[in-house]
Short mmCIF file of C-alpha atoms and ligand atoms in Angstrom, two decimals:
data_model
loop_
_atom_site.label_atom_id
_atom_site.label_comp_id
_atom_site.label_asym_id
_atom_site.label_seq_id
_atom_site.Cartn_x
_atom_site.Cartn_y
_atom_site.Cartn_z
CA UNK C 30 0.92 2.38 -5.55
CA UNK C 31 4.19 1.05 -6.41
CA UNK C 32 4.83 -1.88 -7.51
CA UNK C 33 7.08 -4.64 -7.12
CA UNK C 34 9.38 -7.59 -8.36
CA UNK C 35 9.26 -11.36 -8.50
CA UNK C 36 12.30 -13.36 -8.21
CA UNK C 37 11.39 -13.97 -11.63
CA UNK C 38 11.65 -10.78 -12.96
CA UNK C 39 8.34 -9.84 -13.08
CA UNK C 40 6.47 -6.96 -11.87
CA UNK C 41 3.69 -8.00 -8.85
CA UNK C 42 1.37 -5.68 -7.62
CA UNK C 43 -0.10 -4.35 -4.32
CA UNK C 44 -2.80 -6.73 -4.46
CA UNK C 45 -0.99 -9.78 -5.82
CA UNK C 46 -1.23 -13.33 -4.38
CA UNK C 47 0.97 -15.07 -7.59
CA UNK C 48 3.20 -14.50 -10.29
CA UNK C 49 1.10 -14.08 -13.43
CA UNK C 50 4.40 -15.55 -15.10
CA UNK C 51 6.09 -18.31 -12.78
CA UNK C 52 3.16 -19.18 -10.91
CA UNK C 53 4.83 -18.80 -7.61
CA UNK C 54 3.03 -17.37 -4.83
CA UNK C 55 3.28 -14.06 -3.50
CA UNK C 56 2.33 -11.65 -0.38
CA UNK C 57 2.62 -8.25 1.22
CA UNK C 58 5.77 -9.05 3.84
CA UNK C 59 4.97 -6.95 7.16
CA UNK C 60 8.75 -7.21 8.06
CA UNK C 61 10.71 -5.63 4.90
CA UNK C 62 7.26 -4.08 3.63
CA UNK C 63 7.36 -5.02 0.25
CA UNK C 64 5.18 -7.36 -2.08
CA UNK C 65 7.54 -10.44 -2.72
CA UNK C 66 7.56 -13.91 -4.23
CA UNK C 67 6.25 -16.27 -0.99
CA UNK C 68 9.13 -19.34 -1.19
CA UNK C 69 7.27 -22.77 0.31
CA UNK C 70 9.64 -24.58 2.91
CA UNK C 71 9.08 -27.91 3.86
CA UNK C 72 6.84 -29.41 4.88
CA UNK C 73 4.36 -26.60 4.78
CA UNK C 74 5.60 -23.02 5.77
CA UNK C 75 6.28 -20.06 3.42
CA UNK C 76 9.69 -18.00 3.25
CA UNK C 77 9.49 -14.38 2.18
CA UNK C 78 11.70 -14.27 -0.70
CA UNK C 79 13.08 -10.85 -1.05
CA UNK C 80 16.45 -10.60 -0.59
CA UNK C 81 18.10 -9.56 3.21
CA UNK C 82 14.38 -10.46 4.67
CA UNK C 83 13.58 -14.41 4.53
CA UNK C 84 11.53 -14.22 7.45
CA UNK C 85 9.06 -17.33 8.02
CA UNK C 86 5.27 -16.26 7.50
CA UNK C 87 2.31 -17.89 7.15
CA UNK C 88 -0.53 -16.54 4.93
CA UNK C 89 -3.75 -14.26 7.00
CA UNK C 90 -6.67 -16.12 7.80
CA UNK C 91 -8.86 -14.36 5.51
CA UNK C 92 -6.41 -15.26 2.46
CA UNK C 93 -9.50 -18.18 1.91
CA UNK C 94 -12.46 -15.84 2.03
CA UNK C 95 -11.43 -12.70 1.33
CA UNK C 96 -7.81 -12.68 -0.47
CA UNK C 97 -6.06 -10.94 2.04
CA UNK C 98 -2.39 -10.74 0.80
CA UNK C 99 -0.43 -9.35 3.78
CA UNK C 100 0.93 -12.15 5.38
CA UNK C 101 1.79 -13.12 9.22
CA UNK C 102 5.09 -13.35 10.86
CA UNK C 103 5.27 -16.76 12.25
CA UNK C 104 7.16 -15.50 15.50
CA UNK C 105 3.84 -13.02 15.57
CA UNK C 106 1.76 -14.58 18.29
CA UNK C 107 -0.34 -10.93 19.23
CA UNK C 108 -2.48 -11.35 16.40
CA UNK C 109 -3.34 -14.94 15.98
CA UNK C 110 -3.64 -16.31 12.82
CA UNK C 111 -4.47 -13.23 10.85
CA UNK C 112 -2.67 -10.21 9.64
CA UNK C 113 -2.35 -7.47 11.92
CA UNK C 114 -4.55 -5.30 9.49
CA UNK C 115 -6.98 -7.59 9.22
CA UNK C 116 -6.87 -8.17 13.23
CA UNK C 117 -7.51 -4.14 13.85
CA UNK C 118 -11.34 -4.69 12.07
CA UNK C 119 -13.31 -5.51 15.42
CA UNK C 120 -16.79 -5.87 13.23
CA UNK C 121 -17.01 -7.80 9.88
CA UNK C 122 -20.10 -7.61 8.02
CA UNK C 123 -22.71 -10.70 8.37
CA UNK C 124 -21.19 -13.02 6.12
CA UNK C 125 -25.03 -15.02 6.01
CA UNK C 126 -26.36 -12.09 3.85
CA UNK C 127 -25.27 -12.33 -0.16
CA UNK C 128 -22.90 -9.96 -1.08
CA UNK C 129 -21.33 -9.02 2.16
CA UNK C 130 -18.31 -10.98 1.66
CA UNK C 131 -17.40 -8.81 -1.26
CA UNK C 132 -17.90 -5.99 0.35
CA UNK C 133 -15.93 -7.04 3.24
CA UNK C 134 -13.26 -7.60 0.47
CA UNK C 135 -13.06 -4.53 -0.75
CA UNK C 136 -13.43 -2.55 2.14
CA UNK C 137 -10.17 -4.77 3.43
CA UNK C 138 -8.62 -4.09 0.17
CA UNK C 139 -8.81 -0.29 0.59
CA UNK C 140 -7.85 -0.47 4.32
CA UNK C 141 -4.81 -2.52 3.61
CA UNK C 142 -3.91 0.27 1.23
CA UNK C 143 -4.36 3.09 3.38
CA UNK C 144 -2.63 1.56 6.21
CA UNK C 145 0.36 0.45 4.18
CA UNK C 146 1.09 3.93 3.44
CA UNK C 147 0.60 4.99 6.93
CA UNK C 148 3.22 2.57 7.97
CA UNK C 149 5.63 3.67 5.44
CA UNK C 150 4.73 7.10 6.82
CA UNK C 151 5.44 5.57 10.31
CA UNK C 152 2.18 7.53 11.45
CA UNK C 153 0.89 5.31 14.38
CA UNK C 154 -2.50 3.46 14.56
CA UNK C 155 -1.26 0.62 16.44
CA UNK C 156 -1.30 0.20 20.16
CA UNK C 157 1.47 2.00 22.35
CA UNK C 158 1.62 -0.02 25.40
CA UNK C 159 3.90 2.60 26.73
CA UNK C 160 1.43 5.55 26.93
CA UNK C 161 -1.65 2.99 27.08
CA UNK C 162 -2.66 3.67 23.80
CA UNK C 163 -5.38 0.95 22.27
CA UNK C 164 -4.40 0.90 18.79
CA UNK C 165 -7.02 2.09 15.48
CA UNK C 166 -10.00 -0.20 15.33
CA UNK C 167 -12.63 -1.09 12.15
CA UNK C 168 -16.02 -1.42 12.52
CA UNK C 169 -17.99 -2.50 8.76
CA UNK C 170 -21.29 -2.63 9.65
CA UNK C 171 -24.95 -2.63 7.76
CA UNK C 172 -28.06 -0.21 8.75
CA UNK C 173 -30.40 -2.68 11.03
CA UNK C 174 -33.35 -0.17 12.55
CA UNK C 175 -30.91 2.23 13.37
CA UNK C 176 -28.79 3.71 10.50
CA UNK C 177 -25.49 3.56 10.75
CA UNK C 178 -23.21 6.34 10.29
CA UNK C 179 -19.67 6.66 8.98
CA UNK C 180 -17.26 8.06 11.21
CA UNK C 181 -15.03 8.04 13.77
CA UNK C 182 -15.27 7.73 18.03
CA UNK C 183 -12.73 7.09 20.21
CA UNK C 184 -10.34 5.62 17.72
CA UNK C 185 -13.02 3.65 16.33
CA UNK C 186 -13.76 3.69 12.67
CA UNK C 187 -17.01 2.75 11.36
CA UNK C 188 -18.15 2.68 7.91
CA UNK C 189 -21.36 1.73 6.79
CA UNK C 190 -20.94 -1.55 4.27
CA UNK C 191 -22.80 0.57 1.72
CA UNK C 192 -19.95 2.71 0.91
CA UNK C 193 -18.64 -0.64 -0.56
CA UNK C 194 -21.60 -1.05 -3.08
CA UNK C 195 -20.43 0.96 -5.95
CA UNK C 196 -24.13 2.19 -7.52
CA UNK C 197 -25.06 3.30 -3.85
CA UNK C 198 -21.82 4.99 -2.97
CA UNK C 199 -22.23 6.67 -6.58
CA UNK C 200 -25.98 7.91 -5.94
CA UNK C 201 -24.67 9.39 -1.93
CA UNK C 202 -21.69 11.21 -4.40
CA UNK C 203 -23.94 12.90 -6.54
CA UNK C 204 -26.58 13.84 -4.25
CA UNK C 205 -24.16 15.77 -1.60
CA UNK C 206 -22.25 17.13 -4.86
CA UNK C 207 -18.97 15.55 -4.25
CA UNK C 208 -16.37 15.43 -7.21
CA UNK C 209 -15.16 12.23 -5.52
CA UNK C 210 -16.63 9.43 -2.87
CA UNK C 211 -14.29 6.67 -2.64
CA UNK C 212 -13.49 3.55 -0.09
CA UNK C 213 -9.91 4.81 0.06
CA UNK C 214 -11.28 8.24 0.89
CA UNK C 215 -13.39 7.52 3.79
CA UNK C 216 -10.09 5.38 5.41
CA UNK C 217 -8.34 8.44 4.66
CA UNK C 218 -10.45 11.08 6.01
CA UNK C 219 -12.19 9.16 9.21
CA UNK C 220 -8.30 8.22 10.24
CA UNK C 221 -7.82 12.07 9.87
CA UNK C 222 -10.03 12.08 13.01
CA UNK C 223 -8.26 9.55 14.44
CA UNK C 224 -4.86 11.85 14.33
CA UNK C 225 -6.17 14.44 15.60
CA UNK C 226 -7.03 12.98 19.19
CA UNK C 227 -3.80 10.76 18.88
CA UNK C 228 -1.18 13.80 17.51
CA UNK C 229 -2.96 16.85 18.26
CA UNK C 230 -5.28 16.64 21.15
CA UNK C 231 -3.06 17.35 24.40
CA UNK C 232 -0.16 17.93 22.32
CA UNK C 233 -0.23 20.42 19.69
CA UNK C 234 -3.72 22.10 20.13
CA UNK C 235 -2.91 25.72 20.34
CA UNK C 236 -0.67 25.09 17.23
CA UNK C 237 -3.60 23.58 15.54
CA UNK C 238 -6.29 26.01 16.35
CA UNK C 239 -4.59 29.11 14.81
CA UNK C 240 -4.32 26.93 11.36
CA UNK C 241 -7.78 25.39 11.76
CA UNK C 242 -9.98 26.96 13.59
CA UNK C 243 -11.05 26.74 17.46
CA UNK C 244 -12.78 23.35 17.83
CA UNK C 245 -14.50 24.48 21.03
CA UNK C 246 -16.21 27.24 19.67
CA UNK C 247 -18.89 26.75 17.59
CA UNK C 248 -19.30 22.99 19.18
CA UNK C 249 -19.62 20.04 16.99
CA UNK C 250 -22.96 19.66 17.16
CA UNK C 251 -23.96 23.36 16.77
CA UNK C 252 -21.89 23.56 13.92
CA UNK C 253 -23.13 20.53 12.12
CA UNK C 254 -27.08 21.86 12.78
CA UNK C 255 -26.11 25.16 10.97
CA UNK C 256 -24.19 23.53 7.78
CA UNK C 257 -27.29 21.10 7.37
CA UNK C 258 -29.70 24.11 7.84
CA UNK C 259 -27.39 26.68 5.67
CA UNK C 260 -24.98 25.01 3.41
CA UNK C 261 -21.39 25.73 3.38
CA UNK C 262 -19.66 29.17 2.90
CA UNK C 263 -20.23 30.21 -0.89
CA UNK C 264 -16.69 31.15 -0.91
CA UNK C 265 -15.21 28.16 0.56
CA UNK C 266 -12.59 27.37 -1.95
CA UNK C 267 -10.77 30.59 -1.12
CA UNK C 268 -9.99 29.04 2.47
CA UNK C 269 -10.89 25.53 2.34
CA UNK C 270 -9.98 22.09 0.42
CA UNK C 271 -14.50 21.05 0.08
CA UNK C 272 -16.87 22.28 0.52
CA UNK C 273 -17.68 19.54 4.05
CA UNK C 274 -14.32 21.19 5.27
CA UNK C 275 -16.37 24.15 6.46
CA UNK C 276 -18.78 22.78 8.51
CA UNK C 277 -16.11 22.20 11.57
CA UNK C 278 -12.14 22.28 12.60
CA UNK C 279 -12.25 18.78 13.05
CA UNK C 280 -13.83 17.85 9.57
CA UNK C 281 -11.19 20.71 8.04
CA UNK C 282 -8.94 18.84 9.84
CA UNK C 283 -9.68 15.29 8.14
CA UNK C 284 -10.77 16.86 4.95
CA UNK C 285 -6.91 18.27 4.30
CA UNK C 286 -5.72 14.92 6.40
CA UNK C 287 -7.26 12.93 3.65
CA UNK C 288 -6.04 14.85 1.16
CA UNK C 289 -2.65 15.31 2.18
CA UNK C 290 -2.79 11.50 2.15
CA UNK C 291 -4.09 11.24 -1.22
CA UNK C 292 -1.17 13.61 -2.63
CA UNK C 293 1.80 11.51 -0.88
CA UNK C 294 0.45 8.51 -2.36
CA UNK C 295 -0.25 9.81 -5.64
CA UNK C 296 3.16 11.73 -5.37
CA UNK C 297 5.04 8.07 -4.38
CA UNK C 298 3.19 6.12 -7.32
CA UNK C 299 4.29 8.94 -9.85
CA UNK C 300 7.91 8.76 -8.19
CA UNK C 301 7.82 5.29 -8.45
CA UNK C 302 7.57 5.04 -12.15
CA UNK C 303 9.57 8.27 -13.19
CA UNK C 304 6.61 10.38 -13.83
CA UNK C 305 7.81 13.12 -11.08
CA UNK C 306 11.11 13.96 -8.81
CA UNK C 307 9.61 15.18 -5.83
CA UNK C 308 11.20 16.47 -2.31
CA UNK C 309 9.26 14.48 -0.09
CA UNK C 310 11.02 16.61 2.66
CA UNK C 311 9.58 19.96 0.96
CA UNK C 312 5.85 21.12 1.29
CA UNK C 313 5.74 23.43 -1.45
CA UNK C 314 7.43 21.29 -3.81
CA UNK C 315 5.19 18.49 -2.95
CA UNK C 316 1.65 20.64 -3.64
CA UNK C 317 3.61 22.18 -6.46
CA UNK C 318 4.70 19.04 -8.09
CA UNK C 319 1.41 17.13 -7.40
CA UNK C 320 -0.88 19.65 -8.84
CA UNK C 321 1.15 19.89 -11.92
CA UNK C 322 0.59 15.62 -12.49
CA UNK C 323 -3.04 16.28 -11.27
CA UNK C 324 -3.61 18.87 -14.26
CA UNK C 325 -2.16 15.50 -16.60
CA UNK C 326 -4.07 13.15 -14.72
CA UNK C 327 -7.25 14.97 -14.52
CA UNK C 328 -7.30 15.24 -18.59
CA UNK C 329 -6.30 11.74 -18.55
CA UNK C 330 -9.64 10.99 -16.97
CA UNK C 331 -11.57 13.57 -18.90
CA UNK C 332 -10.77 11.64 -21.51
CA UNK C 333 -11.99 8.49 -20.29
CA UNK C 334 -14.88 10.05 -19.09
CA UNK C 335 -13.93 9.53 -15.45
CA UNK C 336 -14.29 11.95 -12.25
CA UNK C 337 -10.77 13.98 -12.32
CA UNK C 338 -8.30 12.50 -10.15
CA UNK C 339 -7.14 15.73 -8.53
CA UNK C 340 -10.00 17.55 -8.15
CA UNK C 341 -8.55 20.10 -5.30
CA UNK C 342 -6.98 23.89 -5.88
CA UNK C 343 -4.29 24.22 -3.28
CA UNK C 344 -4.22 27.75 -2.43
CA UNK C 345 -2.26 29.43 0.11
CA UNK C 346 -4.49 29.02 3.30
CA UNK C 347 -4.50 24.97 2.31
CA UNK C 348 -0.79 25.00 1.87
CA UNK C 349 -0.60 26.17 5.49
CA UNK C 350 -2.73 23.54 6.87
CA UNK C 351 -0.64 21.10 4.72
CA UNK C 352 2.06 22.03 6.03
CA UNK C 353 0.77 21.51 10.17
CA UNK C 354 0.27 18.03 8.50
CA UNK C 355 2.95 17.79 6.95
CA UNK C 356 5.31 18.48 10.40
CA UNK C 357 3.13 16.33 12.23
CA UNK C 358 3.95 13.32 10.44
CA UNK C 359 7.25 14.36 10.07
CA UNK C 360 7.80 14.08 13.81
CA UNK C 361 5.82 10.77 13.84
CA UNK C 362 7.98 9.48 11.22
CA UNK C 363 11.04 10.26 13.33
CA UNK C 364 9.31 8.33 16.41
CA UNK C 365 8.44 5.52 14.67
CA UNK C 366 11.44 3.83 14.17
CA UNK C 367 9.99 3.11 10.47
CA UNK C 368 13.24 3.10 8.23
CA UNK C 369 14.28 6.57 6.86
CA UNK C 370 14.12 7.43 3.67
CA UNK C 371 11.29 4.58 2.51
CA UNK C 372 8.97 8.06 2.15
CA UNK C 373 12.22 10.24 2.28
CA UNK C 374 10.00 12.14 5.09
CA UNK C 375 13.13 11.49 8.55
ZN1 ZN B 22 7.46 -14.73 -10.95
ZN1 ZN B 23 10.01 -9.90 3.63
ZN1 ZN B 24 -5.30 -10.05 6.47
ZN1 ZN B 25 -15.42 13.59 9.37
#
């Protein structure tokens, strides 16, 4: 992530609610989408300070419980008194049982990072009254009798709270042989689904089936018996991104979504703070570039002794689906109305 400046001078972060230095308070600013020093107005409002915006906001209703840093636009009556992140998570976690409220922090956290890229991206997860689209919605909830699953229906996002417990998340990682199982990663891939029936389904199908794979045939369901019964291709790698993105077109589909998320990210943090030029308008520099900082990263973390960072070869038949990805939010971008040039993607 990048980061960003106080009116002191100092550097704040995505996550920052104060200046470490000058003590004065700070929030992510939904109208000129940066982190900036929060100014307090009399008698008992808050200004965004960065210059050109100075809108009025007020600060989410989970700042309190949860730390929540994105703050609310006061002429922003849709969403009530919290952020409109906050306000697209339909199902919080029991807040009675101990240590659910930290989970429901950092499964906020990594949401509010996800989505903050998507909106730089201008990919849309909010509402379209216009087409009578109901925007993205969260669901965080715990196994009770029936276990719950992590996934995605009908624009709705669930994720099991125990992704957010980092010893069981760690023991799920290891035992279906992942190289990585991350909060950030399940937002990424399960809004992958999400794209698909909002971008693709009705729209570019035919497109999408010659790159992925004809969803229709084997179904979901047939397909997901025979991966559990047989595994996944041994030669997977030559075609796909994991070893999971061979079980269906629709999890190939969210696997490379994810991914492709994860590399304009990475690719915008490493811009950010001179560590790569990249043509964010250019594919094939983008996989080129970002495999070249993930060979740097990844021995970074070897030497650490973490997971690598960039644990993905992008061969040819990936770069294709990248690519389909890569147009699609291109064209989203353009629709949006986000400001060209924040992701260099109009
Ligand atoms: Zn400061
Ligand atoms: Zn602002
Ligand atoms: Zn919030
Ligand atoms: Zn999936």
């Amino acid at each position: 992530m990048r980061s960003f400046v106080c009116k002191c001078g100092n550097s704040l972060y995505f996550d920052s609610t104060q200046c470490v230095k000058c003590r004065t308070e700070s929030g992510l600013c939904p109208n000129c989408r940066t982190v900036s020093p929060m100014l307090r107005q009399k008698p008992d409002g808050l200004r965004c300070g960065q210059e050109g915006c100075g809108v009025l906001v007020h600060r989410c209703a989970n700042f309190a419980e949860i730390g929540c840093n994105r703050m609310v636009n006061c002429d922003d009556s849709v969403h009530g008194l919290m952020c409109d992140y906050c306000a697209l998570t339909a199902i919080i976690p029991d807040l009675s049982v101990k240590g659910n409220c930290d989970k429901w922090k950092v499964l906020e956290q990594a949401k509010r990072r996800v989505l903050y890229i998507l909106d730089l991206l201008g990919l849309p997860f909010r509402a379209d009254a216009v087409h009578e689209i109901p925007s993205v919605s969260f669901e965080f909830k715990a196994d009770a009798g029936v276990p719950v699953h992590t996934g995605h229906e009908d624009g709705v996002i669930t994720i099991n709270i125990r992704e957010a417990d980092d010893v069981e998340r760690e023991i799920a990682r290891v035992s279906f042989h992942e190289p990585q199982r991350t909060l950030v990663g399940h937002f990424r891939h399960e809004l992958g689904h999400y794209f698909w029936d909002r971008l693709v389904q009705g729209h570019r199908e035919e497109e999408c089936r010659e790159i992925f794979g004809d969803e229709r045939n084997p179904d979901y369901s047939d397909a997901m018996t025979r991966y559990y019964e047989t595994g996944p291709l041994p030669a997977w790698r030559e075609n796909f991104i994991s070893a999971y993105a061979t079980m269906h077109p629709w999890e190939d589909f969210a696997e490379t979504f994810g991914a492709y998320l994860d590399m304009v990210t990475v690719l915008d943090t490493g811009r950010h703070y001179g560590l790569v030029a990249c043509d964010f308008c250019d594919i094939d520099s983008m996989v080129a570039t970002y495999q070249q900082l993930g060979i740097v990263a990844n021995e970074l973390n070897r030497d650490m002794g973490l997971v690598d960072l960039v644990p993905e070869v992008f061969v040819a038949p990936i770069i294709r689906k990248m690519k389909f990805l890569h147009t699609l939010t291109t064209a989203a971008h353009g629709e949006s109305g986000a400001p060209a040039g924040v992701l260099e993607l109009a």
